[in-house]
């Protein structure tokens, strides 16, 4: 890839940040690939922060909301993704703590109900173990999974009693 001038890089990054949210790590990686000097990278990053093209807290807030609501990820998977994007742990923890357990429950319950219907010919214990492993793979914490499994078991028992 051809090496960009500082001005070209700044133009590309401001255009990119104007179109969608990006974190500081993504911008730093782009500049590294463009082989910009460390001084030029520092000047560009300072400009992007000063003009609020980049705000890691704003990025984190939007990332968390999108991944939980649209991708139906649990807290652990979101934490790992934010760690991979080098978002400060204090920022990500504070924003993830704002998400209520009820939101995770409202996402996981229907997914577990749907998945449970697909499981036939196995004991309740085996089905719950498989559901728990599947939900953990989606990033949900065990206490949320347990609440969902207990809630579904109680609903099935109530439905059988009718």
PDB file of C-alpha atoms in Angstrom:
ATOM      1  CA  UNK A   1       0.000   0.000   0.000  1.00  0.00           C
ATOM      2  CA  UNK A   2       1.294   3.448  -0.850  1.00  0.00           C
ATOM      3  CA  UNK A   3       2.284   5.662   2.014  1.00  0.00           C
ATOM      4  CA  UNK A   4      -0.099   8.548   2.635  1.00  0.00           C
ATOM      5  CA  UNK A   5       0.780  12.065   3.602  1.00  0.00           C
ATOM      6  CA  UNK A   6      -0.382  13.358   6.963  1.00  0.00           C
ATOM      7  CA  UNK A   7      -2.991  15.568   5.284  1.00  0.00           C
ATOM      8  CA  UNK A   8      -4.397  12.688   3.185  1.00  0.00           C
ATOM      9  CA  UNK A   9      -4.584  10.445   6.232  1.00  0.00           C
ATOM     10  CA  UNK A  10      -6.349  13.125   8.258  1.00  0.00           C
ATOM     11  CA  UNK A  11      -8.873  13.664   5.463  1.00  0.00           C
ATOM     12  CA  UNK A  12      -9.564   9.920   5.142  1.00  0.00           C
ATOM     13  CA  UNK A  13      -9.962   9.445   8.886  1.00  0.00           C
ATOM     14  CA  UNK A  14     -12.246  12.446   9.390  1.00  0.00           C
ATOM     15  CA  UNK A  15     -14.402  11.236   6.505  1.00  0.00           C
ATOM     16  CA  UNK A  16     -14.532   7.748   7.959  1.00  0.00           C
ATOM     17  CA  UNK A  17     -15.392   9.008  11.450  1.00  0.00           C
ATOM     18  CA  UNK A  18     -18.079  11.280  10.029  1.00  0.00           C
ATOM     19  CA  UNK A  19     -19.835   8.305   8.476  1.00  0.00           C
ATOM     20  CA  UNK A  20     -19.822   5.938  11.473  1.00  0.00           C
ATOM     21  CA  UNK A  21     -18.479   5.485  15.005  1.00  0.00           C
ATOM     22  CA  UNK A  22     -14.932   4.245  15.384  1.00  0.00           C
ATOM     23  CA  UNK A  23     -12.652   3.776  18.362  1.00  0.00           C
ATOM     24  CA  UNK A  24      -9.165   5.162  18.780  1.00  0.00           C
ATOM     25  CA  UNK A  25      -7.589   1.722  18.344  1.00  0.00           C
ATOM     26  CA  UNK A  26      -9.143   1.317  14.880  1.00  0.00           C
ATOM     27  CA  UNK A  27      -7.818   4.708  13.789  1.00  0.00           C
ATOM     28  CA  UNK A  28      -4.349   3.972  15.173  1.00  0.00           C
ATOM     29  CA  UNK A  29      -4.253   0.649  13.320  1.00  0.00           C
ATOM     30  CA  UNK A  30      -5.237   2.324  10.055  1.00  0.00           C
ATOM     31  CA  UNK A  31      -2.461   4.891  10.425  1.00  0.00           C
ATOM     32  CA  UNK A  32       0.035   2.154  11.284  1.00  0.00           C
ATOM     33  CA  UNK A  33      -0.899   0.309   8.087  1.00  0.00           C
ATOM     34  CA  UNK A  34      -0.459   3.534   6.160  1.00  0.00           C
ATOM     35  CA  UNK A  35       3.050   3.756   7.641  1.00  0.00           C
ATOM     36  CA  UNK A  36       2.615   7.217   9.129  1.00  0.00           C
ATOM     37  CA  UNK A  37       5.288   8.390  11.531  1.00  0.00           C
ATOM     38  CA  UNK A  38       4.559   8.277  15.257  1.00  0.00           C
ATOM     39  CA  UNK A  39       4.587  12.077  15.443  1.00  0.00           C
ATOM     40  CA  UNK A  40       2.056  12.370  12.613  1.00  0.00           C
ATOM     41  CA  UNK A  41      -0.141   9.731  14.256  1.00  0.00           C
ATOM     42  CA  UNK A  42      -0.044  11.643  17.540  1.00  0.00           C
ATOM     43  CA  UNK A  43      -0.987  14.929  15.828  1.00  0.00           C
ATOM     44  CA  UNK A  44      -3.857  13.299  13.909  1.00  0.00           C
ATOM     45  CA  UNK A  45      -5.177  11.505  17.006  1.00  0.00           C
ATOM     46  CA  UNK A  46      -5.034  14.743  19.009  1.00  0.00           C
ATOM     47  CA  UNK A  47      -7.041  16.490  16.299  1.00  0.00           C
ATOM     48  CA  UNK A  48      -9.600  13.660  16.084  1.00  0.00           C
ATOM     49  CA  UNK A  49     -10.114  13.725  19.865  1.00  0.00           C
ATOM     50  CA  UNK A  50     -10.215  17.533  20.079  1.00  0.00           C
ATOM     51  CA  UNK A  51     -12.819  17.792  17.323  1.00  0.00           C
ATOM     52  CA  UNK A  52     -14.730  14.832  18.817  1.00  0.00           C
ATOM     53  CA  UNK A  53     -14.482  12.662  15.730  1.00  0.00           C
ATOM     54  CA  UNK A  54     -13.368   9.939  18.144  1.00  0.00           C
ATOM     55  CA  UNK A  55     -14.796   9.384  21.596  1.00  0.00           C
ATOM     56  CA  UNK A  56     -14.155   5.933  23.053  1.00  0.00           C
ATOM     57  CA  UNK A  57     -16.904   6.296  25.647  1.00  0.00           C
ATOM     58  CA  UNK A  58     -19.481   7.208  23.004  1.00  0.00           C
ATOM     59  CA  UNK A  59     -18.227   4.368  20.810  1.00  0.00           C
ATOM     60  CA  UNK A  60     -18.428   1.907  23.701  1.00  0.00           C
ATOM     61  CA  UNK A  61     -21.976   2.951  24.600  1.00  0.00           C
ATOM     62  CA  UNK A  62     -23.181   2.437  21.018  1.00  0.00           C
ATOM     63  CA  UNK A  63     -21.217  -0.794  20.576  1.00  0.00           C
ATOM     64  CA  UNK A  64     -22.691  -2.299  23.761  1.00  0.00           C
ATOM     65  CA  UNK A  65     -26.241  -1.315  22.809  1.00  0.00           C
ATOM     66  CA  UNK A  66     -25.937  -2.708  19.285  1.00  0.00           C
ATOM     67  CA  UNK A  67     -24.300  -5.993  20.248  1.00  0.00           C
ATOM     68  CA  UNK A  68     -26.793  -6.725  23.022  1.00  0.00           C
ATOM     69  CA  UNK A  69     -29.963  -5.703  21.219  1.00  0.00           C
ATOM     70  CA  UNK A  70     -29.209  -6.622  17.617  1.00  0.00           C
ATOM     71  CA  UNK A  71     -26.633  -9.400  17.803  1.00  0.00           C
ATOM     72  CA  UNK A  72     -28.119 -10.793  21.029  1.00  0.00           C
ATOM     73  CA  UNK A  73     -24.758 -11.118  22.747  1.00  0.00           C
ATOM     74  CA  UNK A  74     -24.303 -11.558  26.463  1.00  0.00           C
ATOM     75  CA  UNK A  75     -22.115  -9.474  28.736  1.00  0.00           C
ATOM     76  CA  UNK A  76     -19.008 -11.689  28.515  1.00  0.00           C
ATOM     77  CA  UNK A  77     -18.926 -11.697  24.718  1.00  0.00           C
ATOM     78  CA  UNK A  78     -19.338  -7.915  24.612  1.00  0.00           C
ATOM     79  CA  UNK A  79     -16.545  -7.521  27.190  1.00  0.00           C
ATOM     80  CA  UNK A  80     -14.225  -9.646  25.068  1.00  0.00           C
ATOM     81  CA  UNK A  81     -15.021  -7.675  21.926  1.00  0.00           C
ATOM     82  CA  UNK A  82     -14.347  -4.373  23.710  1.00  0.00           C
ATOM     83  CA  UNK A  83     -11.086  -5.755  25.109  1.00  0.00           C
ATOM     84  CA  UNK A  84     -10.051  -6.745  21.570  1.00  0.00           C
ATOM     85  CA  UNK A  85     -10.733  -3.161  20.463  1.00  0.00           C
ATOM     86  CA  UNK A  86      -8.544  -1.908  23.332  1.00  0.00           C
ATOM     87  CA  UNK A  87     -11.321   0.078  25.011  1.00  0.00           C
ATOM     88  CA  UNK A  88     -10.311   1.121  28.529  1.00  0.00           C
ATOM     89  CA  UNK A  89     -11.643  -1.361  31.095  1.00  0.00           C
ATOM     90  CA  UNK A  90     -13.032   1.376  33.341  1.00  0.00           C
ATOM     91  CA  UNK A  91     -15.102   2.797  30.485  1.00  0.00           C
ATOM     92  CA  UNK A  92     -16.431  -0.573  29.330  1.00  0.00           C
ATOM     93  CA  UNK A  93     -17.207  -1.794  32.854  1.00  0.00           C
ATOM     94  CA  UNK A  94     -19.141   1.375  33.702  1.00  0.00           C
ATOM     95  CA  UNK A  95     -21.202   1.165  30.520  1.00  0.00           C
ATOM     96  CA  UNK A  96     -21.838  -2.585  30.836  1.00  0.00           C
ATOM     97  CA  UNK A  97     -22.930  -2.057  34.454  1.00  0.00           C
ATOM     98  CA  UNK A  98     -25.617   0.334  33.191  1.00  0.00           C
ATOM     99  CA  UNK A  99     -27.292  -2.540  31.328  1.00  0.00           C
ATOM    100  CA  UNK A 100     -29.942  -4.071  33.549  1.00  0.00           C
ATOM    101  CA  UNK A 101     -30.146  -7.848  34.025  1.00  0.00           C
ATOM    102  CA  UNK A 102     -33.744  -7.660  32.794  1.00  0.00           C
ATOM    103  CA  UNK A 103     -32.496  -6.644  29.357  1.00  0.00           C
ATOM    104  CA  UNK A 104     -30.297  -9.744  29.170  1.00  0.00           C
ATOM    105  CA  UNK A 105     -33.167 -11.890  30.433  1.00  0.00           C
ATOM    106  CA  UNK A 106     -35.588 -10.466  27.870  1.00  0.00           C
ATOM    107  CA  UNK A 107     -33.143 -11.357  25.108  1.00  0.00           C
ATOM    108  CA  UNK A 108     -32.124 -14.794  26.346  1.00  0.00           C
ATOM    109  CA  UNK A 109     -35.553 -16.154  27.383  1.00  0.00           C
ATOM    110  CA  UNK A 110     -37.072 -16.347  23.886  1.00  0.00           C
ATOM    111  CA  UNK A 111     -33.834 -17.717  22.432  1.00  0.00           C
ATOM    112  CA  UNK A 112     -33.720 -20.493  25.036  1.00  0.00           C
ATOM    113  CA  UNK A 113     -37.426 -21.294  24.578  1.00  0.00           C
ATOM    114  CA  UNK A 114     -36.914 -21.617  20.831  1.00  0.00           C
ATOM    115  CA  UNK A 115     -33.799 -23.711  21.252  1.00  0.00           C
ATOM    116  CA  UNK A 116     -35.477 -25.948  23.852  1.00  0.00           C
ATOM    117  CA  UNK A 117     -38.300 -26.784  21.413  1.00  0.00           C
ATOM    118  CA  UNK A 118     -35.700 -28.152  19.004  1.00  0.00           C
ATOM    119  CA  UNK A 119     -34.335 -30.565  21.619  1.00  0.00           C
ATOM    120  CA  UNK A 120     -36.260 -33.819  21.613  1.00  0.00           C
ATOM    121  CA  UNK A 121     -35.564 -37.192  23.115  1.00  0.00           C
ATOM    122  CA  UNK A 122     -33.223 -36.107  25.907  1.00  0.00           C
ATOM    123  CA  UNK A 123     -33.588 -35.747  29.633  1.00  0.00           C
ATOM    124  CA  UNK A 124     -34.324 -32.384  31.189  1.00  0.00           C
ATOM    125  CA  UNK A 125     -30.877 -32.430  32.797  1.00  0.00           C
ATOM    126  CA  UNK A 126     -29.133 -33.043  29.465  1.00  0.00           C
ATOM    127  CA  UNK A 127     -31.249 -30.428  27.675  1.00  0.00           C
ATOM    128  CA  UNK A 128     -30.489 -27.826  30.370  1.00  0.00           C
ATOM    129  CA  UNK A 129     -26.770 -28.614  30.194  1.00  0.00           C
ATOM    130  CA  UNK A 130     -26.752 -28.166  26.415  1.00  0.00           C
ATOM    131  CA  UNK A 131     -28.771 -24.952  26.653  1.00  0.00           C
ATOM    132  CA  UNK A 132     -26.417 -23.589  29.320  1.00  0.00           C
ATOM    133  CA  UNK A 133     -23.318 -24.335  27.198  1.00  0.00           C
ATOM    134  CA  UNK A 134     -24.963 -22.772  24.154  1.00  0.00           C
ATOM    135  CA  UNK A 135     -25.943 -19.620  26.085  1.00  0.00           C
ATOM    136  CA  UNK A 136     -22.461 -19.353  27.609  1.00  0.00           C
ATOM    137  CA  UNK A 137     -21.075 -19.453  24.066  1.00  0.00           C
ATOM    138  CA  UNK A 138     -23.280 -16.449  23.299  1.00  0.00           C
ATOM    139  CA  UNK A 139     -21.613 -14.647  26.213  1.00  0.00           C
ATOM    140  CA  UNK A 140     -24.323 -14.795  28.863  1.00  0.00           C
ATOM    141  CA  UNK A 141     -23.350 -15.184  32.504  1.00  0.00           C
ATOM    142  CA  UNK A 142     -24.342 -18.304  34.374  1.00  0.00           C
ATOM    143  CA  UNK A 143     -26.670 -16.480  36.794  1.00  0.00           C
ATOM    144  CA  UNK A 144     -28.686 -15.068  33.870  1.00  0.00           C
ATOM    145  CA  UNK A 145     -28.759 -18.500  32.202  1.00  0.00           C
ATOM    146  CA  UNK A 146     -29.913 -20.153  35.410  1.00  0.00           C
ATOM    147  CA  UNK A 147     -32.721 -17.620  35.829  1.00  0.00           C
ATOM    148  CA  UNK A 148     -33.898 -18.296  32.278  1.00  0.00           C
ATOM    149  CA  UNK A 149     -33.713 -22.077  32.634  1.00  0.00           C
ATOM    150  CA  UNK A 150     -35.558 -21.989  35.954  1.00  0.00           C
ATOM    151  CA  UNK A 151     -38.192 -19.688  34.478  1.00  0.00           C
ATOM    152  CA  UNK A 152     -38.723 -21.959  31.466  1.00  0.00           C
ATOM    153  CA  UNK A 153     -38.917 -25.075  33.629  1.00  0.00           C
ATOM    154  CA  UNK A 154     -41.563 -23.379  35.796  1.00  0.00           C
ATOM    155  CA  UNK A 155     -43.526 -22.271  32.725  1.00  0.00           C
ATOM    156  CA  UNK A 156     -43.470 -25.821  31.305  1.00  0.00           C
ATOM    157  CA  UNK A 157     -44.655 -27.251  34.633  1.00  0.00           C
ATOM    158  CA  UNK A 158     -47.488 -24.697  34.775  1.00  0.00           C
ATOM    159  CA  UNK A 159     -48.431 -25.506  31.180  1.00  0.00           C
ATOM    160  CA  UNK A 160     -48.480 -29.258  31.938  1.00  0.00           C
ATOM    161  CA  UNK A 161     -50.751 -28.708  34.936  1.00  0.00           C
ATOM    162  CA  UNK A 162     -53.454 -27.004  32.822  1.00  0.00           C
TER     163      UNK A 162
END
